[in-house]
mmCIF file of C-alpha atoms in Angstrom:
data_model
loop_
_atom_site.group_PDB
_atom_site.id
_atom_site.type_symbol
_atom_site.label_atom_id
_atom_site.label_comp_id
_atom_site.label_asym_id
_atom_site.label_seq_id
_atom_site.Cartn_x
_atom_site.Cartn_y
_atom_site.Cartn_z
ATOM 1 C CA MET A 1 48.202 -43.023 -57.726
ATOM 2 C CA PRO A 2 46.082 -43.724 -54.611
ATOM 3 C CA THR A 3 42.954 -45.704 -55.073
ATOM 4 C CA ASP A 4 39.517 -44.575 -53.959
ATOM 5 C CA ARG A 5 39.581 -47.193 -51.125
ATOM 6 C CA SER A 6 42.884 -45.849 -49.709
ATOM 7 C CA THR A 7 41.534 -42.325 -49.841
ATOM 8 C CA GLU A 8 38.457 -43.380 -47.882
ATOM 9 C CA ARG A 9 40.638 -45.081 -45.212
ATOM 10 C CA ALA A 10 42.734 -41.943 -44.804
ATOM 11 C CA SER A 11 39.598 -39.832 -44.393
ATOM 12 C CA ASP A 12 38.208 -42.232 -41.748
ATOM 13 C CA GLN A 13 41.457 -42.078 -39.786
ATOM 14 C CA ARG A 14 41.401 -38.263 -39.759
ATOM 15 C CA ALA A 15 37.759 -38.275 -38.587
ATOM 16 C CA GLU A 16 38.606 -40.696 -35.719
ATOM 17 C CA GLN A 17 41.415 -38.498 -34.365
ATOM 18 C CA PRO A 18 40.328 -36.665 -31.145
ATOM 19 C CA THR A 19 39.804 -32.976 -31.468
ATOM 20 C CA ALA A 20 41.308 -30.551 -29.004
ATOM 21 C CA PRO A 21 38.771 -29.171 -26.498
ATOM 22 C CA ALA A 22 37.595 -25.636 -27.082
ATOM 23 C CA PRO A 23 39.267 -23.110 -24.788
ATOM 24 C CA SER A 24 37.103 -22.307 -21.767
ATOM 25 C CA ALA A 25 35.761 -18.811 -21.270
ATOM 26 C CA PRO A 26 37.865 -16.626 -18.975
ATOM 27 C CA PRO A 27 36.538 -16.305 -15.411
ATOM 28 C CA ALA A 28 34.273 -13.375 -14.698
ATOM 29 C CA PRO A 29 35.886 -10.379 -13.016
ATOM 30 C CA SER A 30 35.952 -10.554 -9.235
ATOM 31 C CA ALA A 31 33.584 -7.600 -8.983
ATOM 32 C CA GLU A 32 30.927 -9.575 -10.833
ATOM 33 C CA ARG A 33 31.503 -12.706 -8.705
ATOM 34 C CA SER A 34 31.068 -10.720 -5.500
ATOM 35 C CA ALA A 35 27.942 -8.874 -6.610
ATOM 36 C CA PRO A 36 25.010 -9.783 -4.344
ATOM 37 C CA ALA A 37 22.298 -11.938 -5.840
ATOM 38 C CA GLU A 38 19.005 -10.280 -6.568
ATOM 39 C CA ARG A 39 16.505 -10.708 -3.726
ATOM 40 C CA THR A 40 13.573 -12.849 -4.777
ATOM 41 C CA GLU A 41 11.838 -13.494 -1.446
ATOM 42 C CA PRO A 42 8.615 -11.590 -0.749
ATOM 43 C CA VAL A 43 8.778 -8.373 1.212
ATOM 44 C CA ASP A 44 8.009 -9.070 4.874
ATOM 45 C CA LEU A 45 7.245 -5.687 6.422
ATOM 46 C CA ALA A 46 6.018 -7.115 9.724
ATOM 47 C CA GLY A 47 9.080 -9.346 10.012
ATOM 48 C CA THR A 48 11.436 -6.458 9.336
ATOM 49 C CA VAL A 49 9.764 -4.207 11.876
ATOM 50 C CA GLY A 50 9.765 -7.064 14.370
ATOM 51 C CA LEU A 51 13.553 -7.232 14.170
ATOM 52 C CA PHE A 52 13.821 -4.082 16.220
ATOM 53 C CA ALA A 53 11.543 -5.354 18.973
ATOM 54 C CA GLU A 54 14.591 -7.174 20.377
ATOM 55 C CA GLU A 55 17.005 -4.819 22.158
ATOM 56 C CA SER A 56 20.274 -6.373 21.047
ATOM 57 C CA ARG A 57 19.315 -6.169 17.362
ATOM 58 C CA ALA A 58 18.191 -2.570 17.761
ATOM 59 C CA ARG A 59 21.491 -1.669 19.441
ATOM 60 C CA VAL A 60 23.545 -3.400 16.762
ATOM 61 C CA PHE A 61 21.618 -1.681 13.991
ATOM 62 C CA ALA A 62 22.088 1.694 15.703
ATOM 63 C CA ALA A 63 25.827 1.071 15.973
ATOM 64 C CA VAL A 64 26.072 0.363 12.230
ATOM 65 C CA VAL A 65 24.016 3.473 11.458
ATOM 66 C CA LEU A 66 26.488 5.482 13.552
ATOM 67 C CA GLY A 67 29.464 4.120 11.595
ATOM 68 C CA ALA A 68 30.523 0.772 13.047
ATOM 69 C CA THR A 69 31.848 -1.384 10.199
ATOM 70 C CA THR A 70 33.298 -4.386 12.046
ATOM 71 C CA LEU A 71 32.121 -6.813 14.680
ATOM 72 C CA ALA A 72 34.720 -5.448 17.105
ATOM 73 C CA GLN A 73 33.396 -1.911 16.687
ATOM 74 C CA VAL A 74 29.820 -3.131 17.130
ATOM 75 C CA THR A 75 30.623 -4.915 20.382
ATOM 76 C CA GLU A 76 32.540 -1.896 21.645
ATOM 77 C CA GLN A 77 29.729 0.562 20.883
ATOM 78 C CA THR A 78 26.862 -1.635 22.074
ATOM 79 C CA GLY A 79 28.427 -3.269 25.120
ATOM 80 C CA LEU A 80 27.223 -6.654 23.886
ATOM 81 C CA SER A 81 29.304 -9.811 23.984
ATOM 82 C CA PRO A 82 30.771 -11.017 20.680
ATOM 83 C CA LYS A 83 28.297 -13.900 20.692
ATOM 84 C CA GLN A 84 25.298 -11.602 21.232
ATOM 85 C CA ALA A 85 26.489 -9.173 18.574
ATOM 86 C CA THR A 86 27.162 -11.990 16.096
ATOM 87 C CA THR A 87 23.671 -13.460 16.602
ATOM 88 C CA ALA A 88 22.019 -10.066 16.193
ATOM 89 C CA LEU A 89 24.063 -9.267 13.096
ATOM 90 C CA ARG A 90 23.112 -12.594 11.525
ATOM 91 C CA ARG A 91 19.404 -11.844 11.894
ATOM 92 C CA LEU A 92 19.804 -8.314 10.572
ATOM 93 C CA ARG A 93 21.760 -9.546 7.547
ATOM 94 C CA ASP A 94 19.180 -12.268 6.873
ATOM 95 C CA GLN A 95 16.493 -9.586 6.561
ATOM 96 C CA GLY A 96 18.758 -7.385 4.441
ATOM 97 C CA VAL A 97 18.691 -4.343 6.721
ATOM 98 C CA ILE A 98 22.427 -4.763 7.314
ATOM 99 C CA ALA A 99 24.727 -5.455 4.369
ATOM 100 C CA GLU A 100 28.387 -6.445 4.342
ATOM 101 C CA GLY A 101 30.591 -5.262 1.517
ATOM 102 C CA ALA A 102 34.183 -4.410 0.782
ATOM 103 C CA ASP A 103 34.146 -1.597 3.346
ATOM 104 C CA GLY A 104 32.558 -3.716 6.077
ATOM 105 C CA LEU A 105 29.121 -3.457 7.636
ATOM 106 C CA ALA A 106 26.640 -0.929 6.274
ATOM 107 C CA VAL A 107 22.935 -0.147 6.408
ATOM 108 C CA GLY A 108 20.942 -1.985 3.732
ATOM 109 C CA TYR A 109 19.204 1.056 2.321
ATOM 110 C CA ASP A 110 18.067 -0.894 -0.729
ATOM 111 C CA ARG A 111 16.016 -3.126 1.567
ATOM 112 C CA PHE A 112 14.277 -0.146 3.139
ATOM 113 C CA ARG A 113 13.543 1.326 -0.288
ATOM 114 C CA GLU A 114 12.075 -2.033 -1.289
ATOM 115 C CA LEU A 115 9.849 -2.030 1.801
ATOM 116 C CA ALA A 116 8.689 1.530 1.139
ATOM 117 C CA ARG A 117 7.848 0.680 -2.477
ATOM 118 C CA SER A 118 5.890 -2.379 -1.362
ATOM 119 C CA VAL A 119 3.827 -0.301 1.080
ATOM 120 C CA ARG A 120 3.073 2.305 -1.582
ATOM 121 C CA GLU A 121 1.990 -0.327 -4.097
ATOM 122 C CA SER A 122 -0.220 -2.138 -1.584
ATOM 123 C CA LYS A 123 -1.978 1.015 -0.422
ATOM 124 C CA PRO A 124 -5.583 1.010 -1.687
ATOM 125 C CA ALA A 125 -6.614 3.755 -4.042
ATOM 126 C CA ALA A 126 -8.565 6.601 -2.505
ATOM 127 C CA GLU A 127 -12.313 6.079 -2.692
ATOM 128 C CA SER A 128 -14.073 8.128 -5.356
ATOM 129 C CA TYR A 129 -17.427 9.699 -4.522
ATOM 130 C CA GLY A 130 -18.226 10.758 -8.074
ATOM 131 C CA SER A 131 -18.513 14.471 -7.325
ATOM 132 C CA GLY A 132 -16.242 15.423 -10.219
ATOM 133 C CA ASP A 133 -14.485 18.008 -8.059
ATOM 134 C CA GLU A 134 -11.296 17.310 -6.142
ATOM 135 C CA GLN A 135 -12.130 19.734 -3.352
ATOM 136 C CA SER A 136 -15.511 18.073 -2.840
ATOM 137 C CA GLU A 137 -13.853 14.649 -2.961
ATOM 138 C CA THR A 138 -11.510 15.698 -0.167
ATOM 139 C CA VAL A 139 -14.443 16.847 1.971
ATOM 140 C CA LEU A 140 -16.380 13.626 1.368
ATOM 141 C CA ARG A 141 -13.377 11.416 2.137
ATOM 142 C CA THR A 142 -13.100 13.219 5.474
ATOM 143 C CA PHE A 143 -16.737 13.121 6.556
ATOM 144 C CA VAL A 144 -18.157 10.044 4.793
ATOM 145 C CA ARG A 145 -16.743 6.522 5.201
ATOM 146 C CA ASP A 146 -18.116 3.316 3.684
ATOM 147 C CA GLY A 147 -21.559 4.795 3.072
ATOM 148 C CA ARG A 148 -21.788 6.182 6.604
ATOM 149 C CA LEU A 149 -21.655 9.735 7.895
ATOM 150 C CA VAL A 150 -18.702 10.275 10.230
ATOM 151 C CA ARG A 151 -20.000 13.659 11.354
ATOM 152 C CA LEU A 152 -21.432 16.804 9.820
ATOM 153 C CA PRO A 153 -18.803 19.455 9.077
ATOM 154 C CA ALA A 154 -18.950 22.616 11.143
ATOM 155 C CA GLN A 155 -18.073 24.770 8.136
ATOM 156 C CA TRP A 156 -21.224 25.547 6.172
ATOM 157 C CA GLU A 157 -19.727 25.148 2.694
ATOM 158 C CA ARG A 158 -18.467 21.680 3.561
ATOM 159 C CA LYS A 159 -21.769 20.796 5.165
ATOM 160 C CA LEU A 160 -23.531 21.637 1.891
ATOM 161 C CA VAL A 161 -21.235 19.249 0.009
ATOM 162 C CA VAL A 162 -21.953 16.393 2.423
ATOM 163 C CA LEU A 163 -25.731 16.963 2.500
ATOM 164 C CA ARG A 164 -25.943 17.091 -1.297
ATOM 165 C CA HIS A 165 -24.010 13.838 -1.493
ATOM 166 C CA ILE A 166 -26.354 12.139 0.988
ATOM 167 C CA ALA A 167 -29.437 13.307 -0.900
ATOM 168 C CA GLU A 168 -28.085 12.154 -4.262
ATOM 169 C CA ARG A 169 -26.983 8.755 -2.958
ATOM 170 C CA THR A 170 -30.166 8.074 -0.992
ATOM 171 C CA PHE A 171 -33.158 9.297 -2.988
ATOM 172 C CA GLU A 172 -34.097 8.956 -6.645
ATOM 173 C CA PRO A 173 -35.372 12.134 -8.336
ATOM 174 C CA GLY A 174 -39.141 12.239 -8.747
ATOM 175 C CA VAL A 175 -39.795 9.205 -6.531
ATOM 176 C CA GLU A 176 -42.179 9.701 -3.593
ATOM 177 C CA TYR A 177 -41.093 8.316 -0.217
ATOM 178 C CA PRO A 178 -43.258 8.046 2.898
ATOM 179 C CA GLU A 179 -41.744 9.578 6.006
ATOM 180 C CA ARG A 180 -41.072 6.167 7.542
ATOM 181 C CA THR A 181 -38.923 5.172 4.555
ATOM 182 C CA VAL A 182 -37.067 8.479 4.637
ATOM 183 C CA ASN A 183 -36.303 7.977 8.318
ATOM 184 C CA GLU A 184 -35.010 4.449 7.723
ATOM 185 C CA LYS A 185 -32.727 5.544 4.916
ATOM 186 C CA LEU A 186 -31.306 8.489 6.851
ATOM 187 C CA ARG A 187 -30.937 6.476 10.043
ATOM 188 C CA ALA A 188 -28.557 4.177 8.162
ATOM 189 C CA TRP A 189 -26.304 7.176 7.457
ATOM 190 C CA CYS A 190 -26.297 8.182 11.133
ATOM 191 C CA GLU A 191 -25.347 4.846 12.714
ATOM 192 C CA ASP A 192 -21.849 6.009 13.671
ATOM 193 C CA ALA A 193 -22.355 9.766 13.580
ATOM 194 C CA PRO A 194 -23.135 12.210 16.419
ATOM 195 C CA VAL A 195 -26.227 13.408 14.572
ATOM 196 C CA ASP A 196 -29.688 11.867 14.313
ATOM 197 C CA HIS A 197 -31.817 11.194 11.263
ATOM 198 C CA VAL A 198 -34.336 13.903 12.210
ATOM 199 C CA THR A 199 -31.664 16.607 12.063
ATOM 200 C CA LEU A 200 -30.430 15.216 8.771
ATOM 201 C CA ARG A 201 -33.960 15.160 7.322
ATOM 202 C CA ARG A 202 -34.576 18.755 8.422
ATOM 203 C CA TYR A 203 -31.410 19.915 6.669
ATOM 204 C CA LEU A 204 -32.401 18.168 3.437
ATOM 205 C CA VAL A 205 -35.838 19.765 3.491
ATOM 206 C CA ASP A 206 -34.520 23.245 4.322
ATOM 207 C CA LEU A 207 -31.997 23.013 1.486
ATOM 208 C CA HIS A 208 -34.695 21.777 -0.936
ATOM 209 C CA HIS A 209 -32.975 18.470 -1.518
ATOM 210 C CA LEU A 210 -36.283 16.970 -0.407
ATOM 211 C CA HIS A 211 -39.769 18.407 -0.864
ATOM 212 C CA ARG A 212 -42.330 17.450 1.762
ATOM 213 C CA ARG A 213 -46.091 17.371 1.320
ATOM 214 C CA VAL A 214 -48.580 15.626 3.598
ATOM 215 C CA GLY A 215 -45.998 13.242 5.010
ATOM 216 C CA VAL A 216 -44.588 12.313 1.623
ATOM 217 C CA TYR A 217 -41.100 13.320 0.486
ATOM 218 C CA ARG A 218 -39.784 13.697 -3.030
ATOM 219 C CA ARG A 219 -36.415 14.696 -4.344
ATOM 220 C CA PRO A 220 -36.735 17.204 -7.197
ATOM 221 C CA ALA A 221 -35.101 16.481 -10.521
ATOM 222 C CA ALA A 222 -32.647 19.383 -10.018
ATOM 223 C CA ALA A 223 -31.921 19.929 -6.338
ATOM 224 C CA ALA A 224 -31.042 23.450 -5.312
#
């Protein structure tokens, strides 16, 4: 009958024996290995547009758009030398506007979609004028920019919208303003507009946005 010491030696010998390595995972399918890596570089709109400022690159890109899928076809359609076509293709591929897959050269439409999305996301939101009415907002965005009057609309209904906006943004209700102050405030609106502050002041008075009495102007609490 084996002793406890012999049992321990047998256990130690089994523990010291090398274990077989675990089988490695099978290689990924070729389709996965050939899938292009996700683009992580920032979108360079100016750089992409600048590609087409060079004639050879523009001609190569046009050839691919029209169906050229190989370097030989590109050189044939563009009339460029193989070296010129190769250099142009390299730059176009670097920017992602030309891709190369199993079927040969192709337009990198994903890159253009990426550029379009970047432009949309970077576009500043339309300025709000606080009118509460989309039609009025459209009028104000057309005729008022950065707190300045671009011009007075010719259409009377639009002119009313702009004049009301100027009155509400310039004068506090119930506060009395001397004519000199009124002129200064309205002159600021007219800096870039083909209308002077006197015309603007006359409109505001005629429309009862401002009441005038002995050279003092006051905006009523509820302008007509």
